[in-house]
Amino acid sequence: MFRDSDAVESGRGAGKGEPSGKVRVRFAPSPTGYLHIGGVRTALFNWLFARRHQGTFILRIEDTDQERFTDEAIQAILDGMKWVGLDWDEGPFRQTGRMDLYREHAMKLFEQGKAYWCVCTPDELETRRKEALAKGLTQKYDGRCRAKGITKPTGEAALRFKAPQEGETVIDDLVKGRVVFDNAVLDDLIILRSNGYPTYNFSVVVDDALMGITHVIRGDDHLTNTPRQVPMFQALGFTVPKFGHLPMILGSDKARLSKRHGATSVLAYRDMGYLPEAVVNYLVRLGWSHGDQELFTRQELIEKFDFKHVQSSSAVFNQEKMLWVNEQYIKQGEPGHVARLLIPFLEQAGLKQEVSAVSPDWLAKLVVMVRERTKTLVEMVTWVTPYFGQDVAMDEASAKKFLTPAMAPALAKVVARFEAEPAFHKEQWETIFKQVVEEQGMKMGQLAQPVRVALTGRTASPGLFEVMELLGRERTLIRLKKGIERAKASA
């Protein structure tokens, strides 16, 4: 269930390097679209930091933009987080359930003389913005309502925060190091709109403060928001959290990652047959490293992750490298786990009934047999489909080439010898097969390919006797007999 106004006040340790107190971090997406991989990486870095330090990971949905957010987008965020295994300890909170908290703290600033009512109309503000632009001046609010002392505006009015106009705001960023901002360029930001809704920069400050966030870890597109938010923390009397701004993920053309660089929704990668742990492994390496190690278990990531090795420059997304990582996880992953992830793809391919008829152990063995040949679960479906059911769909070109009348006698001899064996023994069947090849005066491949086509419908497969072992004695004989019928009929 969503949490709304439940708030936590807590002390915060924010020392340099290792945190000195209880770590509390948050992932705060806006539900205006799908959960993209850049967002997942931000969530991942927060999650790893919290898990390494036995801290708390909070999920907060920033849904105050009523014109853009959708319930479907919120569900996509939750589904995406669950798929990659980033579980949260508190939340998900929704900002729309916390509106009274924002208004309460905004009015507190007003009562303390740290905020003021602004009655400038949007048209007036736009005119002044254009004038400043024409003169080459900084485009910020000129502060003309700052000294008016408006206490009870009669018409539409917005509440603005009195930003400091002198001195500097210094951020000791966990990723970028020391960053200094000149307060003279800060704007008197609106904190409450005329419709009573809080603005992003203000609601974020109130939420982070009341939820006891110790470390704000987010994309560096928010870096310019930080000097605007720090004075608000201070004005409200809250401890300022530590900040860490992660570099953006770029496409291969060094432009900001977008749809044209490939699927950017994390759930799109699920549908493309990527394993969630492979996606996590690839994303954590986009901007973080631990020596030359490429592949990590989840526990290794928790133990090794730190901000000392998060790079400050942008990372470049490489689709081929991500595919390689996925391939490694398929090859090295626990077969039963890969088999469970494969089931939805098999069902989508129309094999639901067939899947329900086999055991988990059999499916795991099938995964082991084909995994060296596949890079995604979607590819794996193509390779495993021939092993379900009694019949097999024939590739016509392969059948025409290898299931010929001339092959029928040799195939019949193989079947007769196999039928003489009351049970399947891989070694015994292999011996029989070699005997038939020798008796027929053939090379191994001359008989192996027709048998392979009869069993799998195609010319490429894992080892022939591994295929027979997986199909079992009964289905192997059924398919070989149908192969003989096909060979005879081709005359």
Tab-separated table of N, CA, C and O in Angstrom, residues 12-60:
chain	number	residue	atom	x	y	z
A	12	ARG	N	21.055	12.674	11.559
A	12	ARG	CA	21.771	12.192	10.397
A	12	ARG	C	23.272	12.347	10.582
A	12	ARG	O	23.759	13.382	11.000
A	13	GLY	N	23.981	11.296	10.247
A	13	GLY	CA	25.432	11.355	10.227
A	13	GLY	C	25.883	11.565	8.803
A	13	GLY	O	25.511	10.812	7.932
A	14	ALA	N	26.648	12.558	8.530
A	14	ALA	CA	27.021	12.863	7.143
A	14	ALA	C	28.506	13.144	7.033
A	14	ALA	O	28.931	14.119	6.471
A	15	GLY	N	29.301	12.291	7.645
A	15	GLY	CA	30.743	12.501	7.576
A	15	GLY	C	31.288	12.199	6.204
A	15	GLY	O	30.633	11.598	5.368
A	16	LYS	N	32.499	12.569	5.973
A	16	LYS	CA	33.137	12.331	4.688
A	16	LYS	C	33.548	10.866	4.597
A	16	LYS	O	33.893	10.243	5.586
A	17	GLY	N	33.493	10.281	3.429
A	17	GLY	CA	33.851	8.877	3.268
A	17	GLY	C	32.736	7.990	3.780
A	17	GLY	O	31.595	8.117	3.399
A	18	GLU	N	33.063	7.084	4.684
A	18	GLU	CA	32.064	6.174	5.227
A	18	GLU	C	31.086	6.959	6.102
A	18	GLU	O	31.486	7.825	6.891
A	19	PRO	N	29.786	6.655	5.987
A	19	PRO	CA	28.800	7.376	6.802
A	19	PRO	C	28.985	7.068	8.280
A	19	PRO	O	29.343	5.951	8.656
A	20	SER	N	28.742	8.065	9.113
A	20	SER	CA	28.969	7.902	10.545
A	20	SER	C	27.706	7.518	11.289
A	20	SER	O	27.767	7.184	12.467
A	21	GLY	N	26.554	7.575	10.640
A	21	GLY	CA	25.304	7.235	11.306
A	21	GLY	C	24.456	6.345	10.432
A	21	GLY	O	24.913	5.783	9.441
A	22	LYS	N	23.220	6.203	10.811
A	22	LYS	CA	22.275	5.358	10.087
A	22	LYS	C	21.991	5.945	8.711
A	22	LYS	O	21.568	7.089	8.583
A	23	VAL	N	22.235	5.165	7.674
A	23	VAL	CA	22.031	5.623	6.300
A	23	VAL	C	20.560	5.523	5.922
A	23	VAL	O	19.921	4.483	6.125
A	24	ARG	N	20.035	6.603	5.365
A	24	ARG	CA	18.674	6.609	4.821
A	24	ARG	C	18.734	7.289	3.449
A	24	ARG	O	19.106	8.464	3.352
A	25	VAL	N	18.406	6.539	2.415
A	25	VAL	CA	18.438	7.073	1.057
A	25	VAL	C	17.079	6.840	0.409
A	25	VAL	O	16.248	6.080	0.913
A	26	ARG	N	16.882	7.495	-0.741
A	26	ARG	CA	15.594	7.363	-1.413
A	26	ARG	C	15.762	7.358	-2.920
A	26	ARG	O	16.732	7.892	-3.462
A	27	PHE	N	14.827	6.717	-3.587
A	27	PHE	CA	14.681	6.837	-5.030
A	27	PHE	C	13.337	7.491	-5.254
A	27	PHE	O	12.324	7.034	-4.736
A	28	ALA	N	13.343	8.602	-5.998
A	28	ALA	CA	12.133	9.424	-6.095
A	28	ALA	C	11.785	9.733	-7.554
A	28	ALA	O	11.972	10.861	-8.027
A	29	PRO	N	11.271	8.755	-8.295
A	29	PRO	CA	10.933	8.987	-9.700
A	29	PRO	C	9.633	9.762	-9.869
A	29	PRO	O	8.751	9.730	-8.999
A	30	SER	N	9.522	10.444	-10.996
A	30	SER	CA	8.273	11.108	-11.380
A	30	SER	C	7.521	10.179	-12.329
A	30	SER	O	8.093	9.731	-13.327
A	31	PRO	N	6.263	9.872	-12.053
A	31	PRO	CA	5.522	8.912	-12.877
A	31	PRO	C	4.948	9.547	-14.138
A	31	PRO	O	3.732	9.643	-14.321
A	32	THR	N	5.833	9.967	-15.015
A	32	THR	CA	5.398	10.607	-16.264
A	32	THR	C	5.683	9.736	-17.470
A	32	THR	O	5.499	10.161	-18.602
A	33	GLY	N	6.144	8.507	-17.246
A	33	GLY	CA	6.458	7.587	-18.333
A	33	GLY	C	7.006	6.306	-17.750
A	33	GLY	O	6.839	6.035	-16.556
A	34	TYR	N	7.656	5.506	-18.568
A	34	TYR	CA	8.208	4.245	-18.093
A	34	TYR	C	9.433	4.477	-17.205
A	34	TYR	O	9.990	5.574	-17.156
A	35	LEU	N	9.830	3.440	-16.507
A	35	LEU	CA	11.053	3.484	-15.704
A	35	LEU	C	12.224	3.166	-16.630
A	35	LEU	O	12.395	2.027	-17.059
A	36	HIS	N	13.010	4.181	-16.973
A	36	HIS	CA	14.101	3.977	-17.917
A	36	HIS	C	15.353	3.496	-17.193
A	36	HIS	O	15.445	3.534	-15.957
A	37	ILE	N	16.320	3.041	-17.983
A	37	ILE	CA	17.478	2.406	-17.370
A	37	ILE	C	18.338	3.393	-16.581
A	37	ILE	O	19.027	3.004	-15.634
A	38	GLY	N	18.309	4.679	-16.952
A	38	GLY	CA	19.027	5.668	-16.160
A	38	GLY	C	18.444	5.768	-14.764
A	38	GLY	O	19.176	5.868	-13.771
A	39	GLY	N	17.123	5.724	-14.674
A	39	GLY	CA	16.461	5.739	-13.372
A	39	GLY	C	16.775	4.495	-12.565
A	39	GLY	O	16.987	4.559	-11.354
A	40	VAL	N	16.818	3.356	-13.232
A	40	VAL	CA	17.148	2.107	-12.540
A	40	VAL	C	18.556	2.174	-11.968
A	40	VAL	O	18.799	1.740	-10.841
A	41	ARG	N	19.504	2.742	-12.736
A	41	ARG	CA	20.867	2.841	-12.207
A	41	ARG	C	20.905	3.735	-10.970
A	41	ARG	O	21.597	3.421	-9.986
A	42	THR	N	20.186	4.852	-10.990
A	42	THR	CA	20.131	5.724	-9.810
A	42	THR	C	19.555	4.978	-8.622
A	42	THR	O	20.089	5.040	-7.505
A	43	ALA	N	18.458	4.247	-8.854
A	43	ALA	CA	17.851	3.458	-7.779
A	43	ALA	C	18.831	2.409	-7.277
A	43	ALA	O	18.959	2.179	-6.066
A	44	LEU	N	19.545	1.779	-8.201
A	44	LEU	CA	20.493	0.723	-7.854
A	44	LEU	C	21.611	1.248	-6.965
A	44	LEU	O	21.968	0.621	-5.959
A	45	PHE	N	22.187	2.398	-7.316
A	45	PHE	CA	23.279	2.956	-6.510
A	45	PHE	C	22.782	3.310	-5.107
A	45	PHE	O	23.491	3.108	-4.118
A	46	ASN	N	21.579	3.838	-5.014
A	46	ASN	CA	20.989	4.115	-3.703
A	46	ASN	C	20.788	2.823	-2.919
A	46	ASN	O	21.115	2.738	-1.729
A	47	TRP	N	20.240	1.826	-3.590
A	47	TRP	CA	19.929	0.546	-2.942
A	47	TRP	C	21.205	-0.121	-2.431
A	47	TRP	O	21.246	-0.611	-1.295
A	48	LEU	N	22.249	-0.150	-3.263
A	48	LEU	CA	23.501	-0.781	-2.862
A	48	LEU	C	24.135	-0.059	-1.672
A	48	LEU	O	24.662	-0.691	-0.753
A	49	PHE	N	24.081	1.280	-1.710
A	49	PHE	CA	24.654	2.068	-0.619
A	49	PHE	C	23.921	1.762	0.690
A	49	PHE	O	24.548	1.585	1.747
A	50	ALA	N	22.590	1.675	0.601
A	50	ALA	CA	21.803	1.373	1.802
A	50	ALA	C	22.088	-0.037	2.298
A	50	ALA	O	22.274	-0.266	3.501
A	51	ARG	N	22.142	-0.992	1.378
A	51	ARG	CA	22.349	-2.381	1.797
A	51	ARG	C	23.750	-2.592	2.372
A	51	ARG	O	23.928	-3.344	3.327
A	52	ARG	N	24.744	-1.941	1.786
A	52	ARG	CA	26.105	-2.108	2.302
A	52	ARG	C	26.210	-1.617	3.740
A	52	ARG	O	26.925	-2.202	4.559
A	53	HIS	N	25.496	-0.539	4.051
A	53	HIS	CA	25.622	0.069	5.380
A	53	HIS	C	24.440	-0.256	6.293
A	53	HIS	O	24.217	0.436	7.287
A	54	GLN	N	23.698	-1.327	5.935
A	54	GLN	CA	22.541	-1.758	6.732
A	54	GLN	C	21.584	-0.587	6.979
A	54	GLN	O	21.054	-0.413	8.085
A	55	GLY	N	21.421	0.209	5.937
A	55	GLY	CA	20.563	1.383	6.047
A	55	GLY	C	19.164	1.134	5.518
A	55	GLY	O	18.714	-0.004	5.388
A	56	THR	N	18.487	2.213	5.200
A	56	THR	CA	17.087	2.159	4.769
A	56	THR	C	16.951	2.746	3.371
A	56	THR	O	17.468	3.839	3.099
A	57	PHE	N	16.264	2.016	2.517
A	57	PHE	CA	16.015	2.452	1.142
A	57	PHE	C	14.532	2.763	0.997
A	57	PHE	O	13.671	1.911	1.235
A	58	ILE	N	14.250	4.004	0.623
A	58	ILE	CA	12.868	4.501	0.570
A	58	ILE	C	12.465	4.751	-0.878
A	58	ILE	O	13.246	5.292	-1.664
A	59	LEU	N	11.254	4.363	-1.225
A	59	LEU	CA	10.701	4.653	-2.551
A	59	LEU	C	9.640	5.730	-2.412
A	59	LEU	O	8.687	5.588	-1.632
A	60	ARG	N	9.833	6.805	-3.164
A	60	ARG	CA	8.903	7.942	-3.098
A	60	ARG	C	8.481	8.322	-4.510
A	60	ARG	O	9.333	8.562	-5.368
